[in-house]
Phi, psi and omega in degrees: 000136179278146182259150181291128177285163192296317182290314182302310175321296184302316184299320187297319179296311186286325158326302191286324164301306182307307178307314176303310179292328181287324185288323181284333177295318175312297204292326186291327176295319175295318171292328174297317181294332178298304181301313189267330190254349183295144178035045165235185169274144162320137165266104192295126177254311176232109186305139183051017166236310177231122173230164173261113198224123182278129177212131173273109179264118178264354183244192160264195183310163191022038155089006184289165179049045178300141179054054176241050169309304187299316173301314185297287198305318178304319173303304183302325196282329190286313179311312180301326170303303192295305189298331171297328169285320183299310181298334186268346183271323199310110183308143175275069169237150182304337185280342171280343188295310166300335160309312191283326169305303183305312181287336186277330164297323191285320179291327173295326184273337167321293203295320178293319172285337174286325181285314180317300191294305180297317181271322189259345186069012167198161182280146170264113181256161181201333191264136195219106169262101183307307195307328193243000189054051178284162181298143164280136188239179184230178160308304179318296189301325180298314185292332171290307194294318186279319175291337185282318194291305183289330176285318186285328167306312180298300182300336169292303195266324198248314194264153172246164194305328195280345171286004182245011186287357176297334182259012193273120172301331168295333170288330171268002176276308173317320181298298177322307188294324181288329192288000000 
């Protein structure tokens, strides 16, 4: 089994600290939403464009899968496990820095919303783009959505299939056979 280098350990520590900070920011904004928006009228930020509106979201986007807490928590845990695995396997090369940041952002969003579901049985949403009648969302949703879009663009335009060979079980099998 490979041992972690000092550089890799430092990168993983930075990842954990970044995830903790991003989760804190998400939870803090949700706390502010509860304190200042719950049982209140929407706060207009930009008339007919952006409002802050408190919403208890017991489902996913567009209200699908209502009251499926166990399902959402299980999905979040699986996402976090996969991200942890990939971060441990991620080569310490400059070209993977964007992927590392994206994975940290997605992990932070998944964990932030999972914390809400476990603690409250719902996710606190409060950002509303009224101009396009978009579903109300939160900071964790921004982390996940923006990171996923950037990941897709990077996968289509920057990374090649061979750039993900570090995740291949074939490569690990070859190592064991060689040994």
